[in-house]
XYZ file of C-alpha atoms in Angstrom:
620
model
C 18.879 -62.786 4.036
C 17.794 -62.876 0.447
C 16.726 -59.704 0.114
C 19.817 -57.446 2.411
C 21.600 -59.888 -0.081
C 19.997 -58.547 -3.074
C 20.441 -54.665 -1.671
C 23.865 -55.328 -1.079
C 24.661 -56.567 -4.646
C 22.416 -53.376 -6.424
C 24.663 -51.510 -4.443
C 28.061 -53.232 -6.120
C 26.137 -52.431 -9.354
C 26.108 -48.742 -8.771
C 27.918 -46.024 -11.007
C 26.795 -42.567 -8.940
C 28.683 -40.648 -5.922
C 27.253 -40.779 -2.467
C 25.786 -37.484 -1.069
C 28.077 -36.599 1.719
C 26.497 -34.525 3.984
C 29.400 -31.914 5.619
C 28.894 -29.768 8.684
C 29.503 -26.456 7.318
C 26.454 -26.869 4.746
C 22.470 -27.203 5.292
C 21.282 -27.256 1.640
C 22.104 -30.376 -1.041
C 21.187 -30.221 -4.811
C 20.901 -33.886 -5.455
C 22.841 -33.322 -8.687
C 22.118 -35.788 -11.555
C 25.474 -37.483 -10.496
C 24.043 -38.250 -7.065
C 21.020 -40.376 -8.256
C 20.209 -43.144 -10.911
C 16.535 -44.059 -13.027
C 15.176 -46.750 -13.837
C 11.788 -46.082 -16.381
C 9.102 -48.441 -15.795
C 6.524 -47.989 -19.165
C 4.247 -50.862 -17.565
C 4.266 -49.663 -13.954
C 3.808 -53.264 -13.308
C 7.565 -52.805 -10.696
C 7.190 -52.370 -7.190
C 9.714 -52.141 -4.097
C 10.541 -55.525 -3.486
C 11.206 -55.866 -7.385
C 13.719 -53.082 -7.821
C 15.960 -53.788 -5.074
C 16.626 -57.565 -6.688
C 19.709 -57.907 -8.876
C 18.041 -57.782 -12.457
C 16.219 -54.835 -12.174
C 19.397 -52.654 -10.092
C 21.819 -53.331 -13.060
C 19.490 -51.511 -15.138
C 19.144 -48.203 -13.305
C 21.543 -45.621 -15.030
C 22.418 -42.183 -15.025
C 21.130 -39.798 -16.913
C 22.623 -36.106 -18.195
C 19.592 -34.840 -18.751
C 16.975 -35.149 -15.588
C 13.922 -34.764 -18.141
C 10.886 -37.339 -18.778
C 10.679 -36.794 -22.526
C 7.187 -35.770 -23.657
C 6.398 -39.442 -25.139
C 7.665 -41.129 -21.587
C 4.996 -38.996 -19.907
C 3.002 -41.676 -19.116
C 5.985 -44.124 -17.346
C 7.018 -44.802 -13.841
C 10.343 -43.753 -12.769
C 11.924 -44.650 -9.864
C 14.829 -42.718 -8.652
C 17.606 -44.566 -6.147
C 20.092 -42.006 -4.492
C 22.681 -43.139 -1.240
C 23.819 -39.845 1.201
C 25.789 -40.463 4.285
C 28.556 -38.585 6.350
C 28.777 -37.581 9.754
C 26.313 -34.607 9.727
C 23.717 -37.413 9.074
C 23.230 -37.392 13.061
C 23.917 -33.839 13.722
C 20.553 -32.447 11.967
C 17.344 -34.027 11.425
C 17.413 -33.743 7.743
C 14.610 -33.688 4.696
C 13.813 -34.575 1.458
C 11.958 -32.026 -1.069
C 10.664 -32.694 -4.154
C 10.160 -28.886 -5.760
C 8.102 -30.201 -8.685
C 4.594 -30.087 -7.103
C 2.997 -30.643 -10.651
C 3.797 -34.241 -9.908
C 1.215 -36.805 -9.540
C 2.442 -39.314 -7.226
C 5.407 -39.396 -5.336
C 6.149 -42.468 -3.150
C 9.366 -42.438 -0.447
C 10.962 -46.050 0.171
C 13.548 -45.368 3.098
C 15.147 -48.895 4.588
C 15.364 -49.562 8.487
C 18.278 -51.271 10.288
C 16.999 -54.789 9.339
C 16.888 -53.727 5.934
C 13.088 -53.309 5.353
C 11.501 -50.358 3.232
C 9.099 -48.181 4.382
C 6.421 -46.231 2.112
C 5.599 -42.492 2.278
C 3.293 -41.336 -0.849
C 2.306 -37.840 -1.481
C 1.160 -36.183 -4.353
C -1.173 -33.861 -6.327
C -3.628 -36.796 -6.201
C -3.668 -37.179 -2.828
C -5.746 -34.796 -0.325
C -3.173 -32.302 1.188
C -4.061 -33.274 4.624
C -2.433 -36.612 3.915
C 1.124 -35.335 3.635
C 3.514 -36.092 6.280
C 4.662 -33.079 6.582
C 1.880 -29.917 5.473
C 3.882 -28.443 3.012
C 3.341 -26.590 -0.066
C 6.153 -28.937 -1.666
C 6.524 -32.684 -1.365
C 8.753 -33.119 1.998
C 9.339 -36.253 3.795
C 11.632 -36.914 6.505
C 14.986 -38.691 5.868
C 15.960 -41.772 8.178
C 18.927 -41.361 10.836
C 19.172 -44.938 10.820
C 22.028 -46.640 8.895
C 25.138 -43.907 8.324
C 24.921 -44.479 4.232
C 21.286 -45.724 3.442
C 19.837 -46.369 -0.054
C 16.845 -44.928 -0.571
C 13.976 -44.622 -3.328
C 11.501 -42.250 -5.363
C 8.854 -43.687 -7.035
C 7.591 -41.012 -9.223
C 4.613 -40.377 -11.954
C 3.218 -37.324 -13.368
C 1.083 -36.878 -16.427
C 2.804 -33.627 -16.626
C 6.345 -32.220 -18.395
C 8.502 -32.208 -14.781
C 12.143 -32.449 -14.494
C 13.708 -34.593 -11.567
C 14.890 -31.303 -9.343
C 15.344 -32.900 -5.289
C 16.869 -30.917 -1.968
C 18.150 -32.337 0.941
C 18.284 -29.626 3.519
C 18.941 -29.735 7.393
C 15.453 -28.976 9.870
C 17.260 -25.391 10.162
C 17.896 -24.125 6.663
C 13.999 -26.013 5.954
C 12.398 -23.778 8.215
C 14.348 -20.620 7.474
C 13.811 -21.440 3.538
C 10.205 -22.171 3.732
C 9.346 -18.931 6.164
C 11.198 -16.571 3.115
C 8.735 -18.728 0.521
C 5.929 -17.917 2.362
C 6.313 -14.849 3.318
C 7.343 -13.465 -0.373
C 4.298 -15.645 -1.713
C 2.128 -13.682 0.750
C 3.235 -10.575 -0.344
C 2.665 -11.472 -4.096
C -0.937 -13.073 -3.735
C -1.930 -10.068 -0.827
C -0.324 -7.524 -3.370
C -2.676 -8.997 -5.993
C -5.801 -9.369 -3.639
C -5.816 -5.879 -3.047
C -5.691 -4.728 -6.662
C -8.414 -6.805 -7.248
C -10.447 -6.269 -4.374
C -10.198 -1.759 -5.083
C -10.753 -2.399 -9.165
C -13.641 -4.977 -8.260
C -15.778 -1.848 -5.442
C -14.510 0.916 -8.517
C -16.463 -1.426 -10.887
C -19.333 -1.411 -8.739
C -19.490 2.323 -7.767
C -18.518 3.742 -11.781
C -19.940 0.802 -13.705
C -16.923 1.148 -15.852
C -16.055 -2.529 -17.745
C -12.666 -2.015 -17.852
C -12.040 -2.571 -14.428
C -14.174 -5.678 -14.656
C -11.331 -6.688 -17.218
C -8.658 -5.427 -14.843
C -10.268 -8.147 -11.661
C -10.614 -10.776 -13.970
C -7.210 -10.559 -15.458
C -5.799 -10.339 -11.764
C -7.410 -13.611 -10.976
C -5.589 -15.153 -13.865
C -2.226 -14.411 -12.598
C -3.352 -16.166 -9.532
C -4.755 -18.577 -11.263
C -1.126 -19.252 -13.787
C 0.472 -18.614 -10.368
C -1.492 -21.506 -7.940
C 0.932 -24.085 -9.625
C 3.458 -23.507 -6.256
C 0.978 -25.505 -4.570
C -0.343 -22.793 -1.907
C -3.942 -22.864 -3.318
C -4.110 -26.995 -2.838
C -2.432 -25.970 0.537
C -5.448 -23.365 1.382
C -8.459 -23.313 -0.847
C -9.212 -26.609 -1.625
C -6.401 -29.338 -0.036
C -9.548 -31.980 -0.043
C -10.360 -31.083 -4.255
C -6.552 -32.150 -5.408
C -8.825 -32.742 -8.963
C -8.782 -28.814 -9.277
C -4.857 -28.783 -9.402
C -4.672 -30.731 -12.928
C -7.655 -28.727 -13.956
C -5.878 -25.519 -12.993
C -2.685 -26.628 -14.033
C -3.364 -27.566 -17.741
C -6.013 -24.636 -18.249
C -4.582 -21.525 -16.392
C -2.652 -19.637 -19.135
C -5.819 -20.262 -21.686
C -7.413 -18.856 -18.898
C -4.640 -15.852 -18.933
C -4.602 -15.186 -22.246
C -8.502 -14.804 -22.640
C -8.619 -12.223 -19.920
C -5.064 -11.016 -20.620
C -6.461 -10.013 -23.798
C -9.445 -8.475 -22.471
C -7.904 -5.889 -20.215
C -5.223 -4.914 -22.999
C -7.882 -4.340 -25.507
C -9.782 -2.092 -22.665
C -6.911 -0.160 -21.976
C -5.067 0.375 -24.992
C -8.655 0.749 -26.957
C -7.766 -1.710 -29.965
C -11.200 -2.729 -30.853
C -12.137 1.466 -31.284
C -8.900 2.656 -32.844
C -8.032 -0.775 -35.269
C -11.289 -2.591 -36.070
C -9.561 -5.225 -38.282
C -6.817 -5.370 -36.259
C -8.565 -7.016 -33.050
C -10.800 -9.006 -35.077
C -7.469 -10.364 -37.130
C -6.260 -10.656 -33.159
C -9.351 -12.500 -31.695
C -8.927 -14.918 -34.531
C -5.152 -15.389 -33.560
C -5.958 -15.750 -29.960
C -9.360 -18.373 -30.526
C -6.857 -20.274 -32.784
C -3.858 -20.464 -30.080
C -6.563 -21.477 -27.039
C -8.262 -23.917 -29.456
C -4.897 -25.410 -30.159
C -3.815 -25.741 -27.005
C -6.907 -27.350 -25.447
C -6.529 -29.907 -28.595
C -2.937 -30.401 -27.683
C -3.494 -30.969 -24.280
C -6.988 -33.200 -24.664
C -6.032 -35.263 -27.459
C -1.993 -35.826 -27.572
C -1.886 -35.180 -23.414
C 1.844 -32.853 -25.006
C 2.864 -30.193 -22.848
C 2.912 -26.158 -23.848
C 3.623 -25.407 -27.639
C 5.355 -22.869 -26.319
C 5.419 -20.855 -29.635
C 2.024 -21.086 -30.712
C 0.898 -19.749 -27.503
C 3.412 -16.851 -27.033
C 2.539 -15.711 -30.520
C -0.178 -13.702 -29.581
C 1.932 -11.826 -26.207
C 4.692 -11.002 -28.828
C 1.711 -9.613 -31.307
C 0.260 -7.549 -28.758
C 3.477 -6.749 -27.632
C 3.709 -5.440 -30.940
C 0.642 -3.499 -31.195
C 1.347 -1.805 -28.118
C 4.261 -0.146 -29.367
C 2.647 0.565 -32.445
C -0.585 2.100 -30.579
C 1.686 4.539 -28.464
C 3.942 5.691 -31.789
C 0.407 6.081 -33.011
C -0.207 8.900 -30.490
C -1.535 7.214 -27.320
C 1.148 8.568 -24.699
C -0.509 6.447 -21.583
C 0.778 2.993 -23.824
C 4.473 3.489 -23.002
C 3.672 2.452 -19.457
C 1.640 -0.673 -20.477
C 4.722 -1.607 -22.638
C 7.315 -1.290 -19.903
C 4.620 -3.045 -17.367
C 3.986 -5.372 -20.386
C 7.823 -6.290 -20.503
C 7.687 -7.578 -17.362
C 4.551 -10.187 -17.904
C 6.657 -11.499 -21.249
C 9.772 -12.013 -19.911
C 7.940 -13.862 -16.537
C 5.047 -16.653 -19.389
C 8.884 -17.518 -21.252
C 10.348 -18.331 -18.566
C 7.396 -20.011 -16.855
C 6.562 -21.619 -20.555
C 9.471 -23.049 -20.125
C 10.103 -24.410 -16.829
C 6.604 -25.706 -17.778
C 8.029 -27.514 -20.640
C 10.484 -28.792 -18.636
C 13.227 -26.793 -20.567
C 14.384 -24.839 -17.575
C 15.903 -26.230 -14.347
C 16.437 -23.272 -11.801
C 15.412 -23.682 -8.704
C 16.286 -20.781 -6.572
C 12.993 -18.407 -5.624
C 14.382 -15.263 -8.450
C 14.316 -17.375 -11.396
C 11.827 -19.936 -9.885
C 9.096 -16.732 -9.164
C 10.088 -14.770 -12.081
C 6.808 -14.492 -13.414
C 5.253 -13.391 -9.957
C 7.552 -10.844 -9.748
C 6.522 -9.671 -13.372
C 3.423 -9.833 -12.161
C 3.537 -7.854 -9.247
C 6.224 -5.106 -10.938
C 3.116 -5.074 -14.105
C 0.279 -4.259 -11.299
C 2.331 -1.522 -10.662
C 3.152 -0.021 -13.456
C -0.418 -0.525 -14.924
C -1.948 1.741 -11.542
C 1.001 4.938 -13.191
C -0.524 4.049 -17.185
C -4.069 3.655 -15.939
C -4.010 7.249 -13.929
C -1.621 8.475 -17.016
C -4.698 7.870 -19.029
C -6.776 9.560 -16.675
C -4.903 12.343 -16.237
C -4.393 12.469 -20.580
C -8.454 12.560 -20.643
C -8.638 15.074 -18.008
C -6.549 17.228 -20.248
C -7.957 16.958 -23.182
C -11.564 17.381 -21.725
C -10.447 20.962 -19.989
C -8.263 21.248 -23.535
C -12.098 20.678 -25.167
C -14.083 22.757 -22.415
C -11.934 26.072 -22.552
C -12.508 25.755 -26.937
C -16.481 25.573 -25.869
C -16.247 28.507 -23.793
C -14.446 30.582 -25.845
C -16.288 29.826 -29.131
C -19.407 30.673 -27.203
C -18.014 33.854 -25.478
C -17.357 34.850 -29.246
C -20.877 33.914 -30.310
C -21.770 35.987 -27.491
C -19.443 38.721 -28.721
C -21.020 38.668 -32.163
C -24.816 38.759 -30.884
C -24.093 41.552 -28.834
C -22.673 43.279 -31.452
C -25.326 42.290 -33.431
C -27.861 43.409 -31.185
C -26.140 46.721 -30.551
C -26.263 47.103 -34.149
C -30.244 46.605 -33.964
C -31.118 48.718 -30.903
C -29.227 51.832 -32.883
C -31.539 51.077 -35.699
C -34.372 51.011 -33.883
C -33.481 53.810 -32.187
C -32.598 56.180 -35.568
C -35.469 54.872 -36.867
C -37.685 55.603 -33.827
C -36.646 58.900 -33.858
C -37.664 59.521 -37.372
C -40.844 58.574 -36.826
C -41.145 60.639 -33.750
C -39.839 63.760 -35.700
C -42.809 62.808 -38.729
C -45.329 62.759 -35.930
C -44.944 66.261 -34.669
C -44.747 67.788 -37.928
C -48.014 65.987 -38.745
C -49.554 67.471 -35.833
C -48.005 70.791 -36.886
C -49.659 70.141 -40.202
C -52.850 69.357 -38.482
C -53.250 72.362 -36.659
C -52.373 74.528 -39.077
C -55.011 72.865 -41.104
C -57.522 73.191 -38.143
C -56.658 77.072 -38.451
C -57.485 76.968 -42.121
C -60.407 75.380 -41.388
C -61.788 77.816 -39.096
C -60.735 80.552 -41.388
C -61.374 78.644 -45.112
C -65.169 76.921 -44.459
C -65.163 77.433 -48.141
C -62.596 74.853 -48.566
C -64.264 72.412 -46.185
C -64.580 69.727 -49.047
C -60.463 70.575 -50.034
C -59.300 70.302 -46.400
C -61.814 67.203 -45.484
C -60.151 65.094 -48.831
C -56.727 65.821 -47.350
C -57.778 65.242 -44.220
C -58.645 61.666 -45.102
C -55.615 61.460 -46.821
C -53.961 62.293 -43.623
C -55.549 59.710 -41.951
C -54.798 57.153 -43.974
C -50.617 58.137 -43.433
C -51.581 58.337 -39.721
C -52.736 54.708 -39.728
C -49.641 53.653 -41.812
C -47.901 55.260 -39.390
C -49.513 54.042 -36.326
C -48.964 50.664 -37.899
C -45.584 51.141 -38.849
C -44.825 52.577 -34.934
C -46.125 49.272 -33.357
C -44.647 47.149 -35.738
C -41.335 48.660 -34.789
C -42.284 48.582 -30.982
C -42.824 44.906 -31.407
C -39.264 44.228 -32.680
C -37.796 46.431 -30.081
C -39.460 44.214 -27.280
C -38.394 41.168 -29.583
C -35.116 41.953 -29.407
C -35.279 42.652 -25.285
C -37.052 39.446 -25.004
C -34.340 37.232 -27.025
C -31.809 38.888 -25.587
C -28.853 35.856 -24.536
C -27.741 38.360 -22.199
C -30.531 37.869 -19.720
C -31.573 35.079 -20.752
C -27.662 33.262 -19.358
C -28.037 34.981 -15.793
C -31.310 32.729 -15.270
C -29.191 29.779 -16.894
C -25.875 30.752 -17.225
C -24.304 26.941 -18.092
C -26.270 23.342 -19.096
C -25.493 22.524 -15.274
C -27.998 25.336 -14.209
C -30.595 23.978 -16.723
C -29.552 20.241 -15.993
C -30.579 21.215 -12.254
C -33.500 23.256 -13.647
C -35.265 19.652 -15.105
C -34.103 17.428 -11.973
C -36.437 20.654 -9.316
C -39.453 20.440 -12.233
C -39.397 16.559 -12.557
C -39.575 15.638 -8.828
C -40.556 18.761 -6.429
C -42.934 16.685 -5.670
C -40.808 13.226 -4.629
C -39.266 11.120 -6.909
C -41.527 8.106 -8.227
C -40.250 4.942 -10.707
C -41.765 4.524 -14.523
C -41.032 1.085 -14.640
C -42.090 0.061 -10.866
C -43.164 3.331 -9.239
C -40.776 2.265 -6.618
C -39.780 5.676 -4.434
C -36.233 4.745 -3.613
C -33.334 6.076 -5.228
C -29.801 6.283 -5.713
C -27.292 8.094 -7.446
C -27.462 7.283 -11.031
C -25.185 7.343 -14.175
C -25.723 11.096 -16.059
C -26.258 14.024 -15.577
C -28.225 14.134 -12.210
C -29.611 10.973 -13.089
C -31.263 8.305 -10.368
C -31.493 4.822 -10.231
C -34.326 2.863 -8.946
C -33.002 0.789 -5.888
C -35.767 -1.831 -6.601
C -35.637 -2.459 -10.067
C -31.962 -0.480 -11.216
C -33.733 1.635 -13.811
C -31.481 4.483 -14.880
C -33.646 8.366 -15.305
C -31.506 10.829 -16.250
C -33.314 14.563 -16.072
C -33.885 14.782 -19.550
C -36.015 11.608 -19.826
C -39.254 12.169 -20.153
C -39.020 15.927 -21.183
C -39.072 17.969 -24.470
C -34.905 17.632 -24.376
C -34.660 13.689 -24.175
C -32.389 12.319 -26.496
C -31.053 15.955 -27.462
C -27.928 16.168 -29.821
C -27.260 19.906 -28.776
C -26.310 21.405 -25.756
C -29.600 21.760 -23.564
C -28.183 25.711 -23.026
C -29.231 25.964 -26.221
C -32.302 24.146 -26.289
C -33.732 25.757 -23.438
C -33.196 29.235 -25.387
C -35.136 27.494 -28.772
C -37.546 26.594 -25.851
C -38.045 30.248 -24.748
C -37.923 32.302 -28.033
C -40.631 29.792 -29.764
C -42.825 29.796 -26.703
C -41.898 34.057 -26.122
C -43.452 34.491 -29.865
C -46.539 32.171 -29.750
C -44.752 30.321 -32.338
C -44.511 33.132 -35.068
C -41.241 32.583 -35.434
C -39.123 31.187 -38.512
C -36.416 27.877 -38.260
C -34.548 30.787 -40.358
C -34.037 33.387 -37.750
C -33.856 30.735 -34.835
C -30.875 29.669 -36.709
C -29.539 33.163 -37.262
C -29.959 33.503 -33.053
C -28.769 30.854 -31.305
C -26.018 29.832 -34.375
C -27.707 26.071 -35.059
C -28.555 24.531 -38.429
C -31.806 25.262 -39.949
C -33.062 21.530 -39.710
C -32.275 21.442 -36.135
C -34.128 24.809 -35.662
C -36.465 23.640 -37.196
C -37.370 19.980 -35.985
C -36.898 21.262 -32.215
C -38.983 24.153 -32.872
C -41.305 22.339 -34.557
C -41.695 19.926 -31.075
C -42.803 23.130 -29.236
C -45.030 24.218 -31.606
C -46.874 20.906 -31.637
C -46.819 21.291 -27.468
C -48.284 24.768 -27.534
C -51.486 23.280 -29.813
C -51.840 19.904 -27.473
C -51.976 22.305 -24.364
C -54.650 25.451 -26.578
C -56.456 21.823 -27.875
C -56.769 20.620 -24.338
C -54.740 17.891 -24.547
C -52.411 18.088 -21.895
C -53.587 18.549 -18.386
C -53.336 22.115 -16.579
C -50.068 23.044 -15.564
C -50.416 26.681 -14.781
C -48.844 26.303 -11.283
C -45.588 25.984 -13.459
C -44.524 29.728 -14.072
C -43.982 31.008 -17.634
C -42.908 28.170 -20.772
C -41.823 25.415 -17.859
C -45.493 23.551 -18.668
C -44.232 22.615 -22.101
C -41.203 20.643 -20.932
C -42.775 18.029 -18.936
C -44.662 14.899 -20.952
């Protein structure tokens, strides 16, 4: 009787309205005029205490149903009353919409006036909830027409008192819709993460790894919706508190790494990038210290500054001639809006509870993933166009060089033909003179000494002429041998050279230089092979004369051929004029070839006579 009398007294002291459940409405927001609040800073009150007249009179209305940051360590008691004829028509549920609440205890009376307790919260394993839902849901009693119920709430995080009373039919429809939307969201992120992870293992491009880490951070910062606790770590409630506190810092770090990989800030503006990393580091340190030391909620301006600076940098990058950044800006805009709204909600500055606003960050992240995919495609298309333009320029330059060389070769051939015809004419004239001299010798024996002297002079001239003929003949042969057109018919491009090196190196089978393994997969580089055992990547040029070549390999082949064909007796100046490279470059490479020729001549290299021509000089 004392308990019932106290309970009746407390009802008389109420200044709140009673929430009336109507037949035409199945969803009610428990607005501030329907409940009263009692703060318990000492955590000492029980349900038996708060229903006593002394404490019942201390309940008060609050226009601002948000605990102040300095009061986060308080325990709060919420008192409300509901009723109406519809209470018996459906089963009704009380839903506490803030999933980051540490402790929620629901007290409801029975017919005798005794209160029963049900508990939930982030500190309890998920299986201990009365209703296995991602939110805190309690079944409302229908034992009285106007029952007075209490909620005991304890939290360590910024929270707002947002409660819903829903019928069972409405609750099922709403839950299915919410789970479906969240399933689509996490499904899209999971698919994009797995796809880019496969691309990373296939291409070994760090950008895809950063993208995967960014997708994971998107999931972590979204896990405050309670799904992770329900399906991933239901028996480890301590993870809820950890990821709720530190997922924003993880999200900022992953997004910074991903944005830099996409916008190439460290290459375009290295000084700005170093300054920006310092800003991110300061923001994270400030964030962690604020959480650990003062236990205060998000410092919204400090946390958002790196995002806003990065947003401005992306616009600047786009205006500086990086077209793919425009899609990044569009995608980033959705994330900026979502981050701002989420930060305000976490700081208890917003109390919106509909799906469109609660999951603003989720929608923004999904839209960002879509537009970032478009941005990545645009980036690849621009890179491909740039590469094709560069290749076309190289082809045009090679064609011009070939035309010039062909013109020079034709001029040389014309001069050689002219000199050869002159030599033949001189030779014919000398033969005629020899015949005349022979006839004169038969007729003029007396002039034998003079004729002998003349013959000696003629012999000297003949020797000089024969030397000239030999030298000119060698020049013609040389000109024919160094004709780039003929050489290019065997090696038309760089790929043909790489293919030749691949056959030459591994015609007897592959063997790893590091571990001796004979199994391989496709490696990174021109016709490279990667050891399946130790992972060593070996390109086609490794362990050859062309290792670490700093000019086109086609010209390297041509230089090797010229030096070999002339047995090393060709100057770097001639090589520079023929292949259109700097003198120093031609000299260094010809020196390598000449050293190789000397080693072979001295017997320091093994016999490789089975290789045709100059190919035995390639392998080292």
